[in-house]
Amino acid sequence: MSDQVLLTTTVGSFGKPDYLQKARNANARGKLGEAELTELERRATEEWVRRQERLDLDILVDGEMYRGDMVAYFAERLEGFRIGGLVRSYGNRYYHKPIIAAPVRRPKPMTVEWFRFTQSLTDRPVKGMLTGPYTLLDWSYNEAYRTRRDAALALAEVVRQEAEDLQAAGARYIQIDEPAIHARPEEIEIAIEAMGVVTQNLTAKTISHICYGDFAAIYPKVLELPVDQLDLAMANYGYRWLELFDRDRFTKELAIGIVDVHSHETESVATAAEGIRRGLRYVSKERLLPHPDCGLKTRTVEESEEKCRVVVEATKVVRRELARQATPA
Ligand SMILES: [Zn+2]
């Protein structure tokens, strides 16, 4: 794999199989125990590892079968958080917005067991998957810290501990998602400072996923985020963020979203391949990673799989073109 170009990957979550969705609902109603639920989560994780291998993705994820919400999952495992009342997020989705009620502390690792389990199932690299400190802050209420910066830095400390434990467990890629980073562009310095705490001791490849919102409002400042790779939604925006790179050169590795995750329809392989070619105008083939725009948790298993299939096939089309160009006629 080392000489492969255009490594393919995904953002992190996949659709959950029906049996797991039913089990999660039963567990929430007190009708199914934790041990039984965990067993089904492991089964679904293993199924997703096999699917990713069959699809021939290069860098795998655990699929987040054990997670509901990307902030609540961590808030439920960190000391200092309380789970608050229901608030409306996007569309008609409601969630319990966590409250930072006391100083935050990590009593024990939160994702390391899932990483170990998933990596044990495959020879391909599996990404460690975390929510970044700024997003943990922005999607919670802060009642414990004097300023938002203080809260972000305290959250960064617990995310740093988790990231370092993932690295010690063998993670070669650690993704620290910051989808809220453009929520308040005037606070981007805080997000950058907090990420610096998280990644300061890491030698693993570091990645941050940023999706829906006004990316133009934080570009080029976001290039100061101390990670190796930015993982961006592009297909849903008609690739218009790439035009920003004409003005200010993009300086990191780019994981480029080439299929929209919000539609049931999947782009054709030809359309997705065109997205990769657009990305290659700005980022070299060694530093460009095709993937879907965002996590696939709102899609079914079959839809998730289909979107990944298009990503991989489109990548193979473009790899063949690059190989032909490299071979003298
Ligand atoms: Zn996303």
Short mmCIF file of C-alpha atoms and ligand atoms in Angstrom, two decimals:
data_model
loop_
_atom_site.label_atom_id
_atom_site.label_comp_id
_atom_site.label_asym_id
_atom_site.label_seq_id
_atom_site.Cartn_x
_atom_site.Cartn_y
_atom_site.Cartn_z
CA MET A 1 0.00 0.00 0.00
CA SER A 2 2.92 2.34 0.64
CA ASP A 3 3.38 3.30 -3.02
CA GLN A 4 -0.34 3.59 -3.65
CA VAL A 5 -1.62 7.06 -4.52
CA LEU A 6 -5.06 8.51 -3.84
CA LEU A 7 -5.59 6.41 -0.71
CA THR A 8 -9.30 5.98 -0.08
CA THR A 9 -10.96 6.38 3.29
CA THR A 10 -14.24 7.42 4.94
CA VAL A 11 -15.20 10.05 7.50
CA GLY A 12 -16.09 7.68 10.33
CA SER A 13 -19.69 6.54 10.71
CA PHE A 14 -21.71 4.04 8.68
CA GLY A 15 -25.36 3.05 8.67
CA LYS A 16 -26.31 0.71 11.50
CA PRO A 17 -27.91 -2.64 10.63
CA ASP A 18 -31.57 -3.10 11.61
CA TYR A 19 -30.77 -5.62 14.33
CA LEU A 20 -28.49 -3.09 16.02
CA GLN A 21 -30.94 -0.21 15.70
CA LYS A 22 -33.62 -2.39 17.32
CA ALA A 23 -31.20 -3.44 20.06
CA ARG A 24 -30.28 0.21 20.78
CA ASN A 25 -33.95 1.11 21.08
CA ALA A 26 -34.59 -1.86 23.36
CA ASN A 27 -31.58 -0.89 25.48
CA ALA A 28 -32.85 2.69 25.79
CA ARG A 29 -36.19 1.31 27.09
CA GLY A 30 -34.38 -0.91 29.61
CA LYS A 31 -35.36 -4.06 27.72
CA LEU A 32 -31.84 -5.18 26.71
CA GLY A 33 -28.71 -5.31 28.86
CA GLU A 34 -25.42 -3.53 28.16
CA ALA A 35 -23.50 -6.77 27.60
CA GLU A 36 -25.97 -7.98 24.97
CA LEU A 37 -25.90 -4.59 23.26
CA THR A 38 -22.09 -4.53 23.22
CA GLU A 39 -22.02 -7.98 21.66
CA LEU A 40 -24.23 -6.78 18.80
CA GLU A 41 -22.13 -3.63 18.39
CA ARG A 42 -19.05 -5.83 18.02
CA ARG A 43 -20.81 -8.00 15.46
CA ALA A 44 -21.86 -4.93 13.44
CA THR A 45 -18.31 -3.52 13.68
CA GLU A 46 -16.84 -6.74 12.34
CA GLU A 47 -19.37 -6.78 9.49
CA TRP A 48 -18.31 -3.24 8.57
CA VAL A 49 -14.63 -4.18 8.63
CA ARG A 50 -15.34 -7.02 6.19
CA ARG A 51 -17.42 -4.72 3.97
CA GLN A 52 -14.65 -2.10 3.89
CA GLU A 53 -12.11 -4.77 2.95
CA ARG A 54 -14.40 -6.11 0.22
CA LEU A 55 -14.94 -2.59 -1.08
CA ASP A 56 -11.13 -2.25 -1.09
CA LEU A 57 -10.96 0.94 0.99
CA ASP A 58 -7.39 1.66 2.09
CA ILE A 59 -7.76 3.34 5.49
CA LEU A 60 -10.58 1.86 7.57
CA VAL A 61 -12.79 3.08 10.42
CA ASP A 62 -14.75 1.20 13.08
CA GLY A 63 -17.99 2.66 11.72
CA GLU A 64 -19.11 4.01 15.14
CA MET A 65 -21.66 1.26 15.73
CA TYR A 66 -21.45 2.05 19.48
CA ARG A 67 -22.16 5.76 19.14
CA GLY A 68 -25.27 7.83 18.81
CA ASP A 69 -24.12 11.44 18.85
CA MET A 70 -20.46 12.47 18.42
CA VAL A 71 -20.54 14.88 21.37
CA ALA A 72 -22.91 13.01 23.70
CA TYR A 73 -20.79 9.85 23.42
CA PHE A 74 -17.83 11.64 25.00
CA ALA A 75 -19.93 13.79 27.37
CA GLU A 76 -21.43 10.62 28.85
CA ARG A 77 -17.94 9.26 29.56
CA LEU A 78 -16.25 12.38 30.93
CA GLU A 79 -16.61 13.59 34.50
CA GLY A 80 -17.94 17.14 34.74
CA PHE A 81 -20.67 16.76 32.12
CA ARG A 82 -24.39 16.48 32.78
CA ILE A 83 -26.80 15.58 30.02
CA GLY A 84 -29.24 18.47 29.50
CA GLY A 85 -32.70 18.86 28.01
CA LEU A 86 -33.73 18.28 24.43
CA VAL A 87 -32.74 20.95 21.91
CA ARG A 88 -33.32 21.06 18.21
CA SER A 89 -30.28 20.62 16.00
CA TYR A 90 -30.58 20.59 12.24
CA GLY A 91 -33.87 19.76 10.53
CA ASN A 92 -36.21 17.87 12.77
CA ARG A 93 -33.56 16.13 14.82
CA TYR A 94 -33.53 16.70 18.56
CA TYR A 95 -30.75 15.82 20.94
CA HIS A 96 -29.86 16.19 24.60
CA LYS A 97 -27.39 19.06 24.72
CA PRO A 98 -24.70 18.27 27.30
CA ILE A 99 -23.85 20.74 30.08
CA ILE A 100 -20.29 21.23 31.32
CA ALA A 101 -21.26 21.53 34.97
CA ALA A 102 -17.91 20.97 36.72
CA PRO A 103 -14.21 20.69 35.80
CA VAL A 104 -13.77 18.03 33.13
CA ARG A 105 -11.81 14.86 33.80
CA ARG A 106 -11.34 11.59 31.91
CA PRO A 107 -11.74 8.71 34.35
CA LYS A 108 -10.66 6.13 31.77
CA PRO A 109 -10.11 5.68 28.02
CA MET A 110 -13.28 6.13 25.95
CA THR A 111 -12.54 4.73 22.50
CA VAL A 112 -9.35 2.71 22.88
CA GLU A 113 -11.05 -0.67 23.34
CA TRP A 114 -13.06 -0.14 20.16
CA PHE A 115 -9.92 0.82 18.29
CA ARG A 116 -8.05 -2.26 19.54
CA PHE A 117 -10.94 -4.56 18.69
CA THR A 118 -11.36 -3.15 15.18
CA GLN A 119 -7.64 -3.09 14.39
CA SER A 120 -7.36 -6.71 15.55
CA LEU A 121 -9.78 -7.71 12.76
CA THR A 122 -7.75 -6.36 9.84
CA ASP A 123 -4.25 -5.77 8.49
CA ARG A 124 -5.34 -2.46 6.98
CA PRO A 125 -4.87 0.64 9.14
CA VAL A 126 -7.86 1.72 11.23
CA LYS A 127 -8.26 5.38 12.19
CA GLY A 128 -8.67 6.42 15.81
CA MET A 129 -11.71 8.66 15.93
CA LEU A 130 -12.31 11.55 18.33
CA THR A 131 -14.42 14.68 18.60
CA GLY A 132 -12.30 17.81 18.89
CA PRO A 133 -12.27 20.12 21.91
CA TYR A 134 -13.84 23.09 20.15
CA THR A 135 -16.80 21.04 18.90
CA LEU A 136 -17.25 19.42 22.33
CA LEU A 137 -17.46 22.95 23.72
CA ASP A 138 -19.62 24.52 21.05
CA TRP A 139 -22.25 21.79 21.13
CA SER A 140 -22.52 21.91 24.94
CA TYR A 141 -23.47 24.54 27.52
CA ASN A 142 -20.52 25.83 29.54
CA GLU A 143 -21.45 26.42 33.17
CA ALA A 144 -18.13 25.43 34.74
CA TYR A 145 -15.44 27.57 33.17
CA ARG A 146 -15.10 31.36 33.26
CA THR A 147 -14.43 31.69 29.53
CA ARG A 148 -15.01 29.56 26.45
CA ARG A 149 -11.25 29.47 25.94
CA ASP A 150 -10.74 28.02 29.43
CA ALA A 151 -13.36 25.37 28.70
CA ALA A 152 -11.85 24.52 25.30
CA LEU A 153 -8.38 24.09 26.81
CA ALA A 154 -9.71 21.85 29.59
CA LEU A 155 -11.50 19.71 26.98
CA ALA A 156 -8.32 19.67 24.90
CA GLU A 157 -6.48 18.11 27.81
CA VAL A 158 -8.85 15.12 28.04
CA VAL A 159 -8.90 14.69 24.25
CA ARG A 160 -5.07 14.78 24.30
CA GLN A 161 -5.03 11.95 26.85
CA GLU A 162 -7.36 9.89 24.68
CA ALA A 163 -5.40 10.59 21.49
CA GLU A 164 -2.12 9.60 23.12
CA ASP A 165 -3.69 6.38 24.40
CA LEU A 166 -4.91 5.60 20.87
CA GLN A 167 -1.41 6.16 19.55
CA ALA A 168 0.05 3.91 22.27
CA ALA A 169 -2.50 1.25 21.23
CA GLY A 170 -1.07 1.37 17.70
CA ALA A 171 -3.21 3.93 15.85
CA ARG A 172 -1.28 5.29 12.87
CA TYR A 173 -4.04 7.75 11.98
CA ILE A 174 -5.89 9.82 14.56
CA GLN A 175 -8.84 11.90 13.44
CA ILE A 176 -10.03 14.72 15.68
CA ASP A 177 -13.23 16.06 14.18
CA GLU A 178 -14.10 19.75 14.36
CA PRO A 179 -17.37 20.20 12.44
CA ALA A 180 -18.24 23.20 14.65
CA ILE A 181 -15.04 25.09 13.85
CA HIS A 182 -16.79 27.61 11.60
CA ALA A 183 -19.74 28.14 13.96
CA ARG A 184 -18.12 31.31 15.29
CA PRO A 185 -15.27 32.32 12.97
CA GLU A 186 -14.09 34.90 15.53
CA GLU A 187 -13.20 32.01 17.85
CA ILE A 188 -11.02 30.08 15.44
CA GLU A 189 -7.90 31.03 17.43
CA ILE A 190 -9.38 29.09 20.35
CA ALA A 191 -9.97 26.03 18.16
CA ILE A 192 -6.39 26.21 16.85
CA GLU A 193 -4.89 26.62 20.31
CA ALA A 194 -6.96 23.73 21.70
CA MET A 195 -6.02 21.43 18.82
CA GLY A 196 -2.37 22.26 19.50
CA VAL A 197 -2.77 20.82 22.98
CA VAL A 198 -4.29 17.62 21.54
CA THR A 199 -1.69 16.97 18.85
CA GLN A 200 1.47 18.29 20.56
CA ASN A 201 2.96 14.84 21.33
CA LEU A 202 1.48 12.81 18.48
CA THR A 203 3.60 11.20 15.78
CA ALA A 204 0.59 9.45 14.19
CA LYS A 205 -0.91 11.13 11.15
CA THR A 206 -3.45 13.68 12.44
CA ILE A 207 -6.64 14.51 10.62
CA SER A 208 -9.55 16.85 11.25
CA HIS A 209 -12.94 16.55 9.59
CA ILE A 210 -14.80 19.79 8.93
CA CYS A 211 -18.11 19.78 7.11
CA TYR A 212 -21.32 21.72 6.71
CA GLY A 213 -20.99 25.46 7.25
CA ASP A 214 -19.19 28.44 5.80
CA PHE A 215 -15.70 27.13 5.12
CA ALA A 216 -14.82 30.38 3.31
CA ALA A 217 -15.20 32.26 6.61
CA ILE A 218 -12.30 30.35 8.18
CA TYR A 219 -10.02 29.98 5.16
CA PRO A 220 -7.00 30.37 4.99
CA LYS A 221 -6.79 30.79 8.79
CA VAL A 222 -7.83 27.13 9.24
CA LEU A 223 -4.51 26.07 7.69
CA GLU A 224 -3.00 26.95 11.09
CA LEU A 225 -4.95 24.10 12.70
CA PRO A 226 -2.12 21.81 13.85
CA VAL A 227 -3.08 18.62 12.00
CA ASP A 228 -1.57 16.96 8.93
CA GLN A 229 -4.76 16.49 6.97
CA LEU A 230 -8.07 18.30 6.55
CA ASP A 231 -11.02 16.18 5.67
CA LEU A 232 -13.59 18.33 3.82
CA ALA A 233 -17.07 18.03 2.34
CA MET A 234 -16.84 19.12 -1.31
CA ALA A 235 -19.40 17.29 -3.47
CA ASN A 236 -22.35 18.84 -1.62
CA TYR A 237 -20.91 22.30 -2.40
CA GLY A 238 -20.19 21.68 -6.07
CA TYR A 239 -16.46 21.85 -5.13
CA ARG A 240 -16.65 25.61 -4.70
CA TRP A 241 -14.30 25.61 -1.68
CA LEU A 242 -11.51 24.54 -4.05
CA GLU A 243 -11.65 28.02 -5.59
CA LEU A 244 -10.41 29.41 -2.27
CA PHE A 245 -7.18 27.54 -2.90
CA ASP A 246 -6.54 29.68 -6.01
CA ARG A 247 -6.08 32.69 -3.75
CA ASP A 248 -4.31 31.01 -0.83
CA ARG A 249 -2.45 27.78 -1.52
CA PHE A 250 -3.72 24.73 0.38
CA THR A 251 -0.81 23.40 2.44
CA LYS A 252 -2.03 20.17 4.03
CA GLU A 253 -3.08 16.74 2.88
CA LEU A 254 -6.67 16.91 1.64
CA ALA A 255 -9.27 14.20 2.14
CA ILE A 256 -11.78 15.30 -0.49
CA GLY A 257 -15.50 14.53 -0.30
CA ILE A 258 -16.59 13.23 -3.72
CA VAL A 259 -20.05 11.86 -2.90
CA ASP A 260 -22.82 13.74 -1.10
CA VAL A 261 -24.01 11.85 1.98
CA HIS A 262 -27.32 13.67 2.34
CA SER A 263 -29.02 12.19 -0.69
CA HIS A 264 -30.35 8.67 -1.16
CA GLU A 265 -29.08 8.86 -4.72
CA THR A 266 -25.44 8.08 -5.35
CA GLU A 267 -23.36 9.97 -7.89
CA SER A 268 -22.10 8.08 -10.91
CA VAL A 269 -18.52 6.84 -10.88
CA ALA A 270 -17.79 9.32 -13.70
CA THR A 271 -19.06 12.28 -11.64
CA ALA A 272 -17.11 11.21 -8.57
CA ALA A 273 -13.95 10.71 -10.67
CA GLU A 274 -14.33 14.26 -11.98
CA GLY A 275 -14.28 15.44 -8.35
CA ILE A 276 -10.94 13.72 -7.80
CA ARG A 277 -9.52 15.34 -10.96
CA ARG A 278 -10.61 18.74 -9.65
CA GLY A 279 -8.82 18.06 -6.38
CA LEU A 280 -5.65 17.05 -8.24
CA ARG A 281 -5.39 20.60 -9.60
CA TYR A 282 -4.58 21.74 -6.07
CA VAL A 283 -3.15 18.76 -4.18
CA SER A 284 -0.73 16.06 -5.39
CA LYS A 285 -1.86 12.45 -5.76
CA GLU A 286 0.26 11.48 -2.77
CA ARG A 287 -1.60 14.00 -0.58
CA LEU A 288 -5.16 13.65 -1.89
CA LEU A 289 -7.51 11.07 -0.31
CA PRO A 290 -10.94 10.48 -1.88
CA HIS A 291 -13.83 9.83 0.52
CA PRO A 292 -17.51 10.62 1.07
CA ASP A 293 -18.36 14.18 2.21
CA CYS A 294 -19.27 13.25 5.76
CA GLY A 295 -20.19 10.36 8.03
CA LEU A 296 -22.78 7.95 6.63
CA LYS A 297 -24.72 7.27 9.83
CA THR A 298 -27.94 8.74 8.43
CA ARG A 299 -27.86 6.30 5.51
CA THR A 300 -28.80 2.64 5.50
CA VAL A 301 -26.13 -0.06 5.41
CA GLU A 302 -26.80 -0.58 1.69
CA GLU A 303 -26.65 3.15 0.87
CA SER A 304 -23.45 3.55 2.91
CA GLU A 305 -21.90 0.67 1.04
CA GLU A 306 -22.99 1.99 -2.36
CA LYS A 307 -21.48 5.43 -1.72
CA CYS A 308 -18.19 3.84 -0.65
CA ARG A 309 -18.22 1.64 -3.75
CA VAL A 310 -18.48 4.72 -5.97
CA VAL A 311 -15.59 6.39 -4.11
CA VAL A 312 -13.33 3.37 -4.63
CA GLU A 313 -14.29 2.80 -8.28
CA ALA A 314 -13.86 6.47 -9.15
CA THR A 315 -10.44 6.40 -7.49
CA LYS A 316 -9.40 3.37 -9.52
CA VAL A 317 -10.44 5.14 -12.73
CA VAL A 318 -8.26 8.13 -11.89
CA ARG A 319 -5.35 5.95 -10.71
CA ARG A 320 -5.35 4.21 -14.10
CA GLU A 321 -5.30 7.58 -15.86
CA LEU A 322 -2.35 8.71 -13.74
CA ALA A 323 -0.50 5.46 -14.43
CA ARG A 324 -1.03 5.88 -18.19
CA GLN A 325 0.24 9.48 -18.06
CA ALA A 326 3.32 8.30 -16.16
CA THR A 327 4.14 5.58 -18.72
CA PRO A 328 5.85 6.91 -21.88
CA ALA A 329 3.94 5.93 -25.02
ZN ZN B 1 -19.26 15.79 8.63
#
